[in-house]
Amino acid sequence: MLYGAIEAGGTKFVCAVGNENLEIIERVSFPTETPEKTMRSVIDFFKKFETLSTIGVGSFGPIDVKRESETYGYITSTPKLAWENFDFVGHLKEQLNNISVAWTTDVNAACYGEYIAGCGKGLSSVVYYTIGTGVGGGALVDGQFVEGFSHPEMGHAMVRRHPDDTFIGNCPYHTDCLEGLAAGPAIEKRTGTKGQDLPPEDPSWDIEAYYIAQCAYNTTLLFSPQVIIFGGGVMKQEQLRKKVQEQFAKLINDYVKYPDLSTYIVTPQLEDNAGVIGCLALAKDLYLQA
Ligand code: ADP
Ligand code: ZN
């Protein structure tokens, strides 16, 4: 029995199949192009596996996660125009013999992966953010994703500007939101250098940490989670996590007592596999529920 995983990102897609221990058996990755082109590669990959039971999808969005909605399973108002109103789940079902599909956001999937098999294992309340090309967040309480009329959009929460930051911001919708000030492209536009090429002692990392620390601060006050996980390319900067922890402690100013920072504000234990393993776990849950 095999489970399928699709981590559908704005830059690249990762498809994988895994077994019931959530071990990845085969994994492929390709760039995100048009739905026609990219979904062809997705379908061709999964068609090879005859014992595939269910598929878990973690998708970039916004997406429609409301089961009663007519457009459930669609990518909705995404800035990636070719994907706007694309019936992702419908397409998979149509092409893969009406397969059952677990459908959630890319960050929820990564959050679930860490909850099942990473640094959220054994905990009941886990929040996950990615700081990459964009910023997104997902939250889990007792195994259920936090949602209301739709999924959260935690990456666009407002933040207070760092006094030394003159960068105008990079979000077309909001002036001072987290994504617009702290995602990878904001770092590049602020400094003229991609994050991966900036030296760790560059003063702009203090600005970056200030924004992520505010995110941790708000997350703490809103959810009181047991762990806050920060993933994504930007968090590959070791020094950044430390700076975030320090600035977070200053912002909270001992108002609430939180877990030890070394276990509270962390990077993903599953590293780049959090999303794929989360998708496999969602596929497995779906199979076991049926
Ligand atoms: P995506 O968000 O597209 O899934 P990533 O999480 O890798 O992909 O995010 C890409 C962004 O992260 C880019 O803006 C890139 O400049 C930045 N980035 C990637 N690696 C690093 C690194 N080691 N240090 C700082 N920034 C990085
Ligand atoms: Zn925004």
PDB file of C-alpha atoms and ligand atoms in Angstrom:
ATOM      1  CA  MET A   1       0.000   0.000   0.000  1.00  0.00           C
ATOM      2  CA  LEU A   2       1.447   3.369  -1.031  1.00  0.00           C
ATOM      3  CA  TYR A   3       0.464   6.927  -0.224  1.00  0.00           C
ATOM      4  CA  GLY A   4       1.038   9.925  -2.474  1.00  0.00           C
ATOM      5  CA  ALA A   5       2.231  13.425  -1.594  1.00  0.00           C
ATOM      6  CA  ILE A   6       2.139  16.637  -3.612  1.00  0.00           C
ATOM      7  CA  GLU A   7       3.841  19.695  -2.215  1.00  0.00           C
ATOM      8  CA  ALA A   8       2.611  22.311  -4.646  1.00  0.00           C
ATOM      9  CA  GLY A   9       4.753  25.417  -4.284  1.00  0.00           C
ATOM     10  CA  GLY A  10       4.721  28.623  -6.260  1.00  0.00           C
ATOM     11  CA  THR A  11       8.275  27.922  -7.442  1.00  0.00           C
ATOM     12  CA  LYS A  12       8.406  24.140  -7.559  1.00  0.00           C
ATOM     13  CA  PHE A  13       6.313  21.030  -7.128  1.00  0.00           C
ATOM     14  CA  VAL A  14       7.554  18.031  -5.161  1.00  0.00           C
ATOM     15  CA  CYS A  15       5.752  14.722  -5.682  1.00  0.00           C
ATOM     16  CA  ALA A  16       6.499  11.627  -3.656  1.00  0.00           C
ATOM     17  CA  VAL A  17       5.162   8.234  -2.707  1.00  0.00           C
ATOM     18  CA  GLY A  18       5.720   6.711   0.698  1.00  0.00           C
ATOM     19  CA  ASN A  19       4.804   3.675   2.744  1.00  0.00           C
ATOM     20  CA  GLU A  20       2.738   3.393   5.921  1.00  0.00           C
ATOM     21  CA  ASN A  21       5.772   4.356   8.027  1.00  0.00           C
ATOM     22  CA  LEU A  22       5.831   7.608   6.054  1.00  0.00           C
ATOM     23  CA  GLU A  23       9.157   6.636   4.512  1.00  0.00           C
ATOM     24  CA  ILE A  24       9.681   8.300   1.160  1.00  0.00           C
ATOM     25  CA  ILE A  25      10.108   5.652  -1.525  1.00  0.00           C
ATOM     26  CA  GLU A  26      10.362   7.851  -4.576  1.00  0.00           C
ATOM     27  CA  ARG A  27      10.444  11.604  -4.918  1.00  0.00           C
ATOM     28  CA  VAL A  28      10.594  13.974  -7.879  1.00  0.00           C
ATOM     29  CA  SER A  29      10.619  17.741  -8.233  1.00  0.00           C
ATOM     30  CA  PHE A  30       9.896  20.073 -11.139  1.00  0.00           C
ATOM     31  CA  PRO A  31       9.348  23.811 -11.628  1.00  0.00           C
ATOM     32  CA  THR A  32       5.856  25.271 -11.331  1.00  0.00           C
ATOM     33  CA  GLU A  33       4.755  26.225 -14.856  1.00  0.00           C
ATOM     34  CA  THR A  34       1.227  26.268 -16.264  1.00  0.00           C
ATOM     35  CA  PRO A  35      -1.331  23.879 -14.758  1.00  0.00           C
ATOM     36  CA  GLU A  36      -1.424  21.928 -18.055  1.00  0.00           C
ATOM     37  CA  LYS A  37       2.317  21.329 -18.091  1.00  0.00           C
ATOM     38  CA  THR A  38       2.926  20.832 -14.389  1.00  0.00           C
ATOM     39  CA  MET A  39      -0.094  18.598 -13.779  1.00  0.00           C
ATOM     40  CA  ARG A  40       0.942  16.412 -16.740  1.00  0.00           C
ATOM     41  CA  SER A  41       4.203  15.677 -14.892  1.00  0.00           C
ATOM     42  CA  VAL A  42       2.295  15.075 -11.644  1.00  0.00           C
ATOM     43  CA  ILE A  43      -0.103  12.597 -13.236  1.00  0.00           C
ATOM     44  CA  ASP A  44       2.673  10.802 -15.155  1.00  0.00           C
ATOM     45  CA  PHE A  45       4.575  10.334 -11.884  1.00  0.00           C
ATOM     46  CA  PHE A  46       1.668   8.855  -9.934  1.00  0.00           C
ATOM     47  CA  LYS A  47       0.383   6.651 -12.769  1.00  0.00           C
ATOM     48  CA  LYS A  48       3.472   4.458 -12.318  1.00  0.00           C
ATOM     49  CA  PHE A  49       2.272   3.272  -8.898  1.00  0.00           C
ATOM     50  CA  GLU A  50      -0.505   0.728  -9.100  1.00  0.00           C
ATOM     51  CA  THR A  51      -0.958   0.355  -5.343  1.00  0.00           C
ATOM     52  CA  LEU A  52      -1.399   4.072  -4.683  1.00  0.00           C
ATOM     53  CA  SER A  53      -4.317   4.429  -2.249  1.00  0.00           C
ATOM     54  CA  THR A  54      -4.761   8.141  -1.467  1.00  0.00           C
ATOM     55  CA  ILE A  55      -2.942  11.433  -2.072  1.00  0.00           C
ATOM     56  CA  GLY A  56      -2.253  14.320   0.297  1.00  0.00           C
ATOM     57  CA  VAL A  57      -1.815  17.768  -1.255  1.00  0.00           C
ATOM     58  CA  GLY A  58      -0.324  20.839   0.382  1.00  0.00           C
ATOM     59  CA  SER A  59      -0.802  23.705  -2.042  1.00  0.00           C
ATOM     60  CA  PHE A  60       0.207  27.338  -2.419  1.00  0.00           C
ATOM     61  CA  GLY A  61      -2.845  29.526  -2.410  1.00  0.00           C
ATOM     62  CA  PRO A  62      -5.121  31.002  -1.381  1.00  0.00           C
ATOM     63  CA  ILE A  63      -7.108  27.788  -1.818  1.00  0.00           C
ATOM     64  CA  ASP A  64     -10.686  26.729  -1.074  1.00  0.00           C
ATOM     65  CA  VAL A  65     -10.734  24.347   1.907  1.00  0.00           C
ATOM     66  CA  LYS A  66     -14.440  24.554   2.737  1.00  0.00           C
ATOM     67  CA  ARG A  67     -16.023  21.192   2.008  1.00  0.00           C
ATOM     68  CA  GLU A  68     -19.489  22.618   1.416  1.00  0.00           C
ATOM     69  CA  SER A  69     -18.216  25.101  -1.150  1.00  0.00           C
ATOM     70  CA  GLU A  70     -18.771  24.631  -4.888  1.00  0.00           C
ATOM     71  CA  THR A  71     -15.138  25.432  -5.484  1.00  0.00           C
ATOM     72  CA  TYR A  72     -13.738  23.139  -2.756  1.00  0.00           C
ATOM     73  CA  GLY A  73     -10.346  21.850  -3.906  1.00  0.00           C
ATOM     74  CA  TYR A  74      -9.642  24.854  -6.129  1.00  0.00           C
ATOM     75  CA  ILE A  75      -6.732  27.252  -6.030  1.00  0.00           C
ATOM     76  CA  THR A  76      -8.642  30.537  -5.869  1.00  0.00           C
ATOM     77  CA  SER A  77      -7.354  34.107  -6.115  1.00  0.00           C
ATOM     78  CA  THR A  78      -3.655  33.417  -6.499  1.00  0.00           C
ATOM     79  CA  PRO A  79      -1.349  36.054  -8.010  1.00  0.00           C
ATOM     80  CA  LYS A  80      -0.033  33.195 -10.199  1.00  0.00           C
ATOM     81  CA  LEU A  81      -2.684  33.891 -12.803  1.00  0.00           C
ATOM     82  CA  ALA A  82      -2.427  30.653 -14.795  1.00  0.00           C
ATOM     83  CA  TRP A  83      -3.494  28.810 -11.633  1.00  0.00           C
ATOM     84  CA  GLU A  84      -6.358  31.077 -10.678  1.00  0.00           C
ATOM     85  CA  ASN A  85      -9.575  29.050 -10.209  1.00  0.00           C
ATOM     86  CA  PHE A  86      -7.806  25.786 -11.032  1.00  0.00           C
ATOM     87  CA  ASP A  87      -9.735  22.726  -9.825  1.00  0.00           C
ATOM     88  CA  PHE A  88      -6.737  20.903  -8.337  1.00  0.00           C
ATOM     89  CA  VAL A  89      -8.578  18.114  -6.494  1.00  0.00           C
ATOM     90  CA  GLY A  90     -11.057  17.644  -9.351  1.00  0.00           C
ATOM     91  CA  HIS A  91      -8.223  17.280 -11.833  1.00  0.00           C
ATOM     92  CA  LEU A  92      -6.443  14.647  -9.716  1.00  0.00           C
ATOM     93  CA  LYS A  93      -9.639  12.665  -9.268  1.00  0.00           C
ATOM     94  CA  GLU A  94     -10.442  12.821 -12.950  1.00  0.00           C
ATOM     95  CA  GLN A  95      -6.978  11.722 -14.033  1.00  0.00           C
ATOM     96  CA  LEU A  96      -6.259   9.172 -11.299  1.00  0.00           C
ATOM     97  CA  ASN A  97      -9.326   6.985 -11.241  1.00  0.00           C
ATOM     98  CA  ASN A  98     -11.310   9.026  -8.712  1.00  0.00           C
ATOM     99  CA  ILE A  99      -8.583   8.756  -6.058  1.00  0.00           C
ATOM    100  CA  SER A 100      -9.327  10.207  -2.596  1.00  0.00           C
ATOM    101  CA  VAL A 101      -7.453  13.444  -1.960  1.00  0.00           C
ATOM    102  CA  ALA A 102      -6.585  15.186   1.322  1.00  0.00           C
ATOM    103  CA  TRP A 103      -6.395  18.910   0.529  1.00  0.00           C
ATOM    104  CA  THR A 104      -4.808  21.695   2.562  1.00  0.00           C
ATOM    105  CA  THR A 105      -2.362  24.579   2.353  1.00  0.00           C
ATOM    106  CA  ASP A 106       1.383  24.063   1.872  1.00  0.00           C
ATOM    107  CA  VAL A 107       2.092  25.417   5.354  1.00  0.00           C
ATOM    108  CA  ASN A 108      -0.613  23.319   7.013  1.00  0.00           C
ATOM    109  CA  ALA A 109       0.939  20.236   5.397  1.00  0.00           C
ATOM    110  CA  ALA A 110       4.389  21.148   6.713  1.00  0.00           C
ATOM    111  CA  CYS A 111       2.881  21.869  10.126  1.00  0.00           C
ATOM    112  CA  TYR A 112       1.270  18.421  10.079  1.00  0.00           C
ATOM    113  CA  GLY A 113       4.541  16.751   9.089  1.00  0.00           C
ATOM    114  CA  GLU A 114       6.338  18.315  12.033  1.00  0.00           C
ATOM    115  CA  TYR A 115       3.407  17.438  14.313  1.00  0.00           C
ATOM    116  CA  ILE A 116       3.445  13.765  13.309  1.00  0.00           C
ATOM    117  CA  ALA A 117       7.164  13.173  12.924  1.00  0.00           C
ATOM    118  CA  GLY A 118       9.197  16.294  13.752  1.00  0.00           C
ATOM    119  CA  CYS A 119       9.543  18.807  16.552  1.00  0.00           C
ATOM    120  CA  GLY A 120       5.809  18.873  17.209  1.00  0.00           C
ATOM    121  CA  LYS A 121       5.687  15.127  17.876  1.00  0.00           C
ATOM    122  CA  GLY A 122       3.788  14.394  21.079  1.00  0.00           C
ATOM    123  CA  LEU A 123       2.555  17.987  21.395  1.00  0.00           C
ATOM    124  CA  SER A 124      -1.033  19.118  20.916  1.00  0.00           C
ATOM    125  CA  SER A 125      -0.565  22.692  19.741  1.00  0.00           C
ATOM    126  CA  VAL A 126       1.881  23.507  16.948  1.00  0.00           C
ATOM    127  CA  VAL A 127       2.341  26.548  14.715  1.00  0.00           C
ATOM    128  CA  TYR A 128       4.458  26.478  11.565  1.00  0.00           C
ATOM    129  CA  TYR A 129       5.660  29.372   9.408  1.00  0.00           C
ATOM    130  CA  THR A 130       7.659  29.377   6.230  1.00  0.00           C
ATOM    131  CA  ILE A 131       9.864  32.365   5.495  1.00  0.00           C
ATOM    132  CA  GLY A 132      10.734  31.873   1.840  1.00  0.00           C
ATOM    133  CA  THR A 133       9.542  33.410  -1.415  1.00  0.00           C
ATOM    134  CA  GLY A 134       6.508  34.409   0.618  1.00  0.00           C
ATOM    135  CA  VAL A 135       5.541  34.037   4.251  1.00  0.00           C
ATOM    136  CA  GLY A 136       2.777  31.640   5.242  1.00  0.00           C
ATOM    137  CA  GLY A 137       1.618  30.073   8.454  1.00  0.00           C
ATOM    138  CA  GLY A 138      -0.483  27.174   9.663  1.00  0.00           C
ATOM    139  CA  ALA A 139      -1.670  26.155  13.117  1.00  0.00           C
ATOM    140  CA  LEU A 140      -2.778  22.816  14.558  1.00  0.00           C
ATOM    141  CA  VAL A 141      -4.645  22.127  17.770  1.00  0.00           C
ATOM    142  CA  ASP A 142      -5.208  18.483  18.770  1.00  0.00           C
ATOM    143  CA  GLY A 143      -4.561  17.326  15.238  1.00  0.00           C
ATOM    144  CA  GLN A 144      -7.053  19.749  13.653  1.00  0.00           C
ATOM    145  CA  PHE A 145      -6.053  22.680  11.476  1.00  0.00           C
ATOM    146  CA  VAL A 146      -7.189  26.034  12.773  1.00  0.00           C
ATOM    147  CA  GLU A 147      -9.626  27.511  10.246  1.00  0.00           C
ATOM    148  CA  GLY A 148     -12.816  29.501  10.047  1.00  0.00           C
ATOM    149  CA  PHE A 149     -14.490  30.885   6.926  1.00  0.00           C
ATOM    150  CA  SER A 150     -11.213  29.861   5.225  1.00  0.00           C
ATOM    151  CA  HIS A 151      -7.616  28.946   6.119  1.00  0.00           C
ATOM    152  CA  PRO A 152      -5.509  31.476   8.015  1.00  0.00           C
ATOM    153  CA  GLU A 153      -3.215  33.887   6.152  1.00  0.00           C
ATOM    154  CA  MET A 154      -0.806  34.477   8.989  1.00  0.00           C
ATOM    155  CA  GLY A 155       2.023  35.652   6.727  1.00  0.00           C
ATOM    156  CA  HIS A 156       0.248  38.927   6.022  1.00  0.00           C
ATOM    157  CA  ALA A 157      -0.181  39.964   9.647  1.00  0.00           C
ATOM    158  CA  MET A 158       0.842  43.581  10.284  1.00  0.00           C
ATOM    159  CA  VAL A 159       4.183  44.271  11.895  1.00  0.00           C
ATOM    160  CA  ARG A 160       5.717  47.377  13.399  1.00  0.00           C
ATOM    161  CA  ARG A 161       8.522  48.811  11.299  1.00  0.00           C
ATOM    162  CA  HIS A 162      12.095  48.634  12.460  1.00  0.00           C
ATOM    163  CA  PRO A 163      13.263  52.239  12.986  1.00  0.00           C
ATOM    164  CA  ASP A 164      16.269  51.694  10.676  1.00  0.00           C
ATOM    165  CA  ASP A 165      14.251  50.103   7.881  1.00  0.00           C
ATOM    166  CA  THR A 166      13.667  52.430   4.937  1.00  0.00           C
ATOM    167  CA  PHE A 167      12.558  49.669   2.545  1.00  0.00           C
ATOM    168  CA  ILE A 168       9.068  50.406   1.251  1.00  0.00           C
ATOM    169  CA  GLY A 169       7.822  46.821   1.462  1.00  0.00           C
ATOM    170  CA  ASN A 170       7.089  44.232  -1.167  1.00  0.00           C
ATOM    171  CA  CYS A 171       3.448  43.189  -0.724  1.00  0.00           C
ATOM    172  CA  PRO A 172       1.078  44.534  -3.396  1.00  0.00           C
ATOM    173  CA  TYR A 173      -1.837  44.410  -0.936  1.00  0.00           C
ATOM    174  CA  HIS A 174      -0.402  45.817   2.311  1.00  0.00           C
ATOM    175  CA  THR A 175       2.302  48.265   3.239  1.00  0.00           C
ATOM    176  CA  ASP A 176       3.663  46.863   6.486  1.00  0.00           C
ATOM    177  CA  CYS A 177       2.875  43.153   6.510  1.00  0.00           C
ATOM    178  CA  LEU A 178       5.260  40.380   7.490  1.00  0.00           C
ATOM    179  CA  GLU A 179       5.570  38.922   4.000  1.00  0.00           C
ATOM    180  CA  GLY A 180       6.175  42.318   2.439  1.00  0.00           C
ATOM    181  CA  LEU A 181       8.952  43.155   4.897  1.00  0.00           C
ATOM    182  CA  ALA A 182      10.519  39.797   5.748  1.00  0.00           C
ATOM    183  CA  ALA A 183      10.164  37.252   2.899  1.00  0.00           C
ATOM    184  CA  GLY A 184      13.252  36.432   0.817  1.00  0.00           C
ATOM    185  CA  PRO A 185      12.436  38.926  -1.971  1.00  0.00           C
ATOM    186  CA  ALA A 186      12.082  41.730   0.633  1.00  0.00           C
ATOM    187  CA  ILE A 187      15.573  40.953   1.944  1.00  0.00           C
ATOM    188  CA  GLU A 188      16.915  41.068  -1.585  1.00  0.00           C
ATOM    189  CA  LYS A 189      15.210  44.369  -2.394  1.00  0.00           C
ATOM    190  CA  ARG A 190      16.223  45.952   0.928  1.00  0.00           C
ATOM    191  CA  THR A 191      19.904  45.041   0.644  1.00  0.00           C
ATOM    192  CA  GLY A 192      20.468  44.491  -3.071  1.00  0.00           C
ATOM    193  CA  THR A 193      21.700  40.978  -2.223  1.00  0.00           C
ATOM    194  CA  LYS A 194      19.928  37.633  -1.986  1.00  0.00           C
ATOM    195  CA  GLY A 195      19.629  36.333   1.572  1.00  0.00           C
ATOM    196  CA  GLN A 196      21.871  33.355   0.865  1.00  0.00           C
ATOM    197  CA  ASP A 197      24.664  35.730  -0.237  1.00  0.00           C
ATOM    198  CA  LEU A 198      24.416  38.165   2.690  1.00  0.00           C
ATOM    199  CA  PRO A 199      27.086  37.693   5.382  1.00  0.00           C
ATOM    200  CA  PRO A 200      25.730  36.573   8.764  1.00  0.00           C
ATOM    201  CA  GLU A 201      27.015  39.766  10.410  1.00  0.00           C
ATOM    202  CA  ASP A 202      25.102  42.044   8.019  1.00  0.00           C
ATOM    203  CA  PRO A 203      23.014  44.504  10.104  1.00  0.00           C
ATOM    204  CA  SER A 204      19.920  43.752   8.020  1.00  0.00           C
ATOM    205  CA  TRP A 205      19.601  40.401   9.845  1.00  0.00           C
ATOM    206  CA  ASP A 206      18.638  42.390  12.948  1.00  0.00           C
ATOM    207  CA  ILE A 207      15.852  44.018  10.956  1.00  0.00           C
ATOM    208  CA  GLU A 208      14.766  40.618   9.650  1.00  0.00           C
ATOM    209  CA  ALA A 209      14.826  39.128  13.156  1.00  0.00           C
ATOM    210  CA  TYR A 210      12.775  42.028  14.492  1.00  0.00           C
ATOM    211  CA  TYR A 211       9.926  41.173  12.116  1.00  0.00           C
ATOM    212  CA  ILE A 212      10.040  37.429  12.717  1.00  0.00           C
ATOM    213  CA  ALA A 213      10.222  38.042  16.474  1.00  0.00           C
ATOM    214  CA  GLN A 214       7.025  40.105  16.239  1.00  0.00           C
ATOM    215  CA  CYS A 215       5.436  37.195  14.428  1.00  0.00           C
ATOM    216  CA  ALA A 216       6.492  34.853  17.260  1.00  0.00           C
ATOM    217  CA  TYR A 217       5.235  37.400  19.789  1.00  0.00           C
ATOM    218  CA  ASN A 218       1.793  37.694  18.183  1.00  0.00           C
ATOM    219  CA  THR A 219       1.596  33.946  17.681  1.00  0.00           C
ATOM    220  CA  THR A 220       2.386  33.391  21.351  1.00  0.00           C
ATOM    221  CA  LEU A 221      -0.304  35.775  22.518  1.00  0.00           C
ATOM    222  CA  LEU A 222      -2.922  34.527  20.040  1.00  0.00           C
ATOM    223  CA  PHE A 223      -2.432  30.762  20.283  1.00  0.00           C
ATOM    224  CA  SER A 224      -0.190  30.032  23.241  1.00  0.00           C
ATOM    225  CA  PRO A 225       1.210  27.074  21.251  1.00  0.00           C
ATOM    226  CA  GLN A 226       3.715  24.556  22.585  1.00  0.00           C
ATOM    227  CA  VAL A 227       6.124  25.179  19.730  1.00  0.00           C
ATOM    228  CA  ILE A 228       6.584  27.703  16.920  1.00  0.00           C
ATOM    229  CA  ILE A 229       8.494  26.314  13.954  1.00  0.00           C
ATOM    230  CA  PHE A 230      10.079  28.637  11.387  1.00  0.00           C
ATOM    231  CA  GLY A 231      11.038  26.968   8.109  1.00  0.00           C
ATOM    232  CA  GLY A 232      11.725  28.149   4.556  1.00  0.00           C
ATOM    233  CA  GLY A 233      14.914  29.172   2.781  1.00  0.00           C
ATOM    234  CA  VAL A 234      15.528  32.338   4.822  1.00  0.00           C
ATOM    235  CA  MET A 235      15.628  30.355   8.084  1.00  0.00           C
ATOM    236  CA  LYS A 236      18.653  28.429   6.819  1.00  0.00           C
ATOM    237  CA  GLN A 237      20.582  31.345   8.363  1.00  0.00           C
ATOM    238  CA  GLU A 238      21.689  29.893  11.689  1.00  0.00           C
ATOM    239  CA  GLN A 239      22.316  33.261  13.330  1.00  0.00           C
ATOM    240  CA  LEU A 240      18.771  34.371  12.511  1.00  0.00           C
ATOM    241  CA  ARG A 241      17.017  31.913  14.849  1.00  0.00           C
ATOM    242  CA  LYS A 242      19.147  33.143  17.767  1.00  0.00           C
ATOM    243  CA  LYS A 243      18.403  36.769  16.963  1.00  0.00           C
ATOM    244  CA  VAL A 244      14.685  35.975  16.716  1.00  0.00           C
ATOM    245  CA  GLN A 245      14.753  34.260  20.118  1.00  0.00           C
ATOM    246  CA  GLU A 246      16.534  37.242  21.698  1.00  0.00           C
ATOM    247  CA  GLN A 247      14.266  39.872  20.198  1.00  0.00           C
ATOM    248  CA  PHE A 248      11.195  37.779  21.035  1.00  0.00           C
ATOM    249  CA  ALA A 249      12.237  37.673  24.712  1.00  0.00           C
ATOM    250  CA  LYS A 250      12.617  41.478  24.692  1.00  0.00           C
ATOM    251  CA  LEU A 251       9.201  41.997  23.104  1.00  0.00           C
ATOM    252  CA  ILE A 252       7.375  39.654  25.491  1.00  0.00           C
ATOM    253  CA  ASN A 253       9.171  41.314  28.396  1.00  0.00           C
ATOM    254  CA  ASP A 254       8.246  38.475  30.796  1.00  0.00           C
ATOM    255  CA  TYR A 255       4.535  39.135  30.407  1.00  0.00           C
ATOM    256  CA  VAL A 256       3.856  35.416  29.827  1.00  0.00           C
ATOM    257  CA  LYS A 257       5.954  32.441  30.809  1.00  0.00           C
ATOM    258  CA  TYR A 258       6.747  30.450  27.693  1.00  0.00           C
ATOM    259  CA  PRO A 259       8.635  27.161  27.178  1.00  0.00           C
ATOM    260  CA  ASP A 260      12.437  27.165  27.018  1.00  0.00           C
ATOM    261  CA  LEU A 261      13.372  29.120  23.894  1.00  0.00           C
ATOM    262  CA  SER A 262      15.591  26.354  22.532  1.00  0.00           C
ATOM    263  CA  THR A 263      12.483  24.152  22.216  1.00  0.00           C
ATOM    264  CA  TYR A 264       9.900  26.896  21.666  1.00  0.00           C
ATOM    265  CA  ILE A 265      11.220  28.852  18.688  1.00  0.00           C
ATOM    266  CA  VAL A 266      12.792  26.263  16.408  1.00  0.00           C
ATOM    267  CA  THR A 267      13.499  25.312  12.804  1.00  0.00           C
ATOM    268  CA  PRO A 268      11.932  22.175  11.251  1.00  0.00           C
ATOM    269  CA  GLN A 269      13.350  18.874  12.419  1.00  0.00           C
ATOM    270  CA  LEU A 270      12.307  17.289   9.109  1.00  0.00           C
ATOM    271  CA  GLU A 271      14.103  20.118   7.291  1.00  0.00           C
ATOM    272  CA  ASP A 272      12.957  20.291   3.665  1.00  0.00           C
ATOM    273  CA  ASN A 273      10.809  17.146   4.013  1.00  0.00           C
ATOM    274  CA  ALA A 274       8.253  18.566   6.454  1.00  0.00           C
ATOM    275  CA  GLY A 275       5.748  19.321   3.674  1.00  0.00           C
ATOM    276  CA  VAL A 276       6.073  16.011   1.859  1.00  0.00           C
ATOM    277  CA  ILE A 277       5.905  13.935   5.043  1.00  0.00           C
ATOM    278  CA  GLY A 278       2.895  15.978   6.167  1.00  0.00           C
ATOM    279  CA  CYS A 279       1.170  15.225   2.850  1.00  0.00           C
ATOM    280  CA  LEU A 280       1.925  11.502   3.214  1.00  0.00           C
ATOM    281  CA  ALA A 281       0.554  11.552   6.760  1.00  0.00           C
ATOM    282  CA  LEU A 282      -2.626  13.321   5.599  1.00  0.00           C
ATOM    283  CA  ALA A 283      -3.025  10.736   2.826  1.00  0.00           C
ATOM    284  CA  LYS A 284      -2.588   7.923   5.340  1.00  0.00           C
ATOM    285  CA  ASP A 285      -5.125   9.468   7.747  1.00  0.00           C
ATOM    286  CA  LEU A 286      -7.607   9.777   4.913  1.00  0.00           C
ATOM    287  CA  TYR A 287      -7.131   6.133   3.980  1.00  0.00           C
ATOM    288  CA  LEU A 288      -7.541   4.974   7.589  1.00  0.00           C
ATOM    289  CA  GLN A 289     -10.684   7.091   8.027  1.00  0.00           C
ATOM    290  CA  ALA A 290     -12.372   5.578   4.965  1.00  0.00           C
TER     291      ALA A 290
HETATM  292  P1  ADP B   1       9.881  28.672  -1.729  1.00  0.00           P
HETATM  293  O1  ADP B   1       9.383  29.677  -0.744  1.00  0.00           O
HETATM  294  O2  ADP B   1       9.767  29.139  -3.136  1.00  0.00           O
HETATM  295  O3  ADP B   1       9.335  27.299  -1.505  1.00  0.00           O
HETATM  296  P2  ADP B   1      12.404  28.836  -0.301  1.00  0.00           P
HETATM  297  O4  ADP B   1      11.790  28.508   1.003  1.00  0.00           O
HETATM  298  O5  ADP B   1      13.747  28.229  -0.611  1.00  0.00           O
HETATM  299  O6  ADP B   1      11.470  28.483  -1.526  1.00  0.00           O
HETATM  300  O7  ADP B   1      12.532  30.405  -0.356  1.00  0.00           O
HETATM  301  C1  ADP B   1      13.228  31.081  -1.347  1.00  0.00           C
HETATM  302  C2  ADP B   1      13.670  32.422  -0.803  1.00  0.00           C
HETATM  303  O8  ADP B   1      14.533  32.211   0.313  1.00  0.00           O
HETATM  304  C3  ADP B   1      14.449  33.262  -1.807  1.00  0.00           C
HETATM  305  O9  ADP B   1      14.048  34.619  -1.683  1.00  0.00           O
HETATM  306  C4  ADP B   1      15.897  33.093  -1.373  1.00  0.00           C
HETATM  307  O10 ADP B   1      16.685  34.230  -1.667  1.00  0.00           O
HETATM  308  C5  ADP B   1      15.793  32.853   0.109  1.00  0.00           C
HETATM  309  N1  ADP B   1      16.827  31.925   0.585  1.00  0.00           N
HETATM  310  C6  ADP B   1      17.065  30.683   0.118  1.00  0.00           C
HETATM  311  N2  ADP B   1      18.112  30.123   0.770  1.00  0.00           N
HETATM  312  C7  ADP B   1      18.541  31.039   1.664  1.00  0.00           C
HETATM  313  C8  ADP B   1      19.585  31.058   2.642  1.00  0.00           C
HETATM  314  N3  ADP B   1      20.409  30.026   2.812  1.00  0.00           N
HETATM  315  N4  ADP B   1      19.697  32.165   3.395  1.00  0.00           N
HETATM  316  C9  ADP B   1      18.854  33.221   3.239  1.00  0.00           C
HETATM  317  N5  ADP B   1      17.890  33.266   2.326  1.00  0.00           N
HETATM  318  C10 ADP B   1      17.716  32.192   1.553  1.00  0.00           C
HETATM  319 ZN    ZN B   2       0.621  41.477   2.663  1.00  0.00          ZN
END
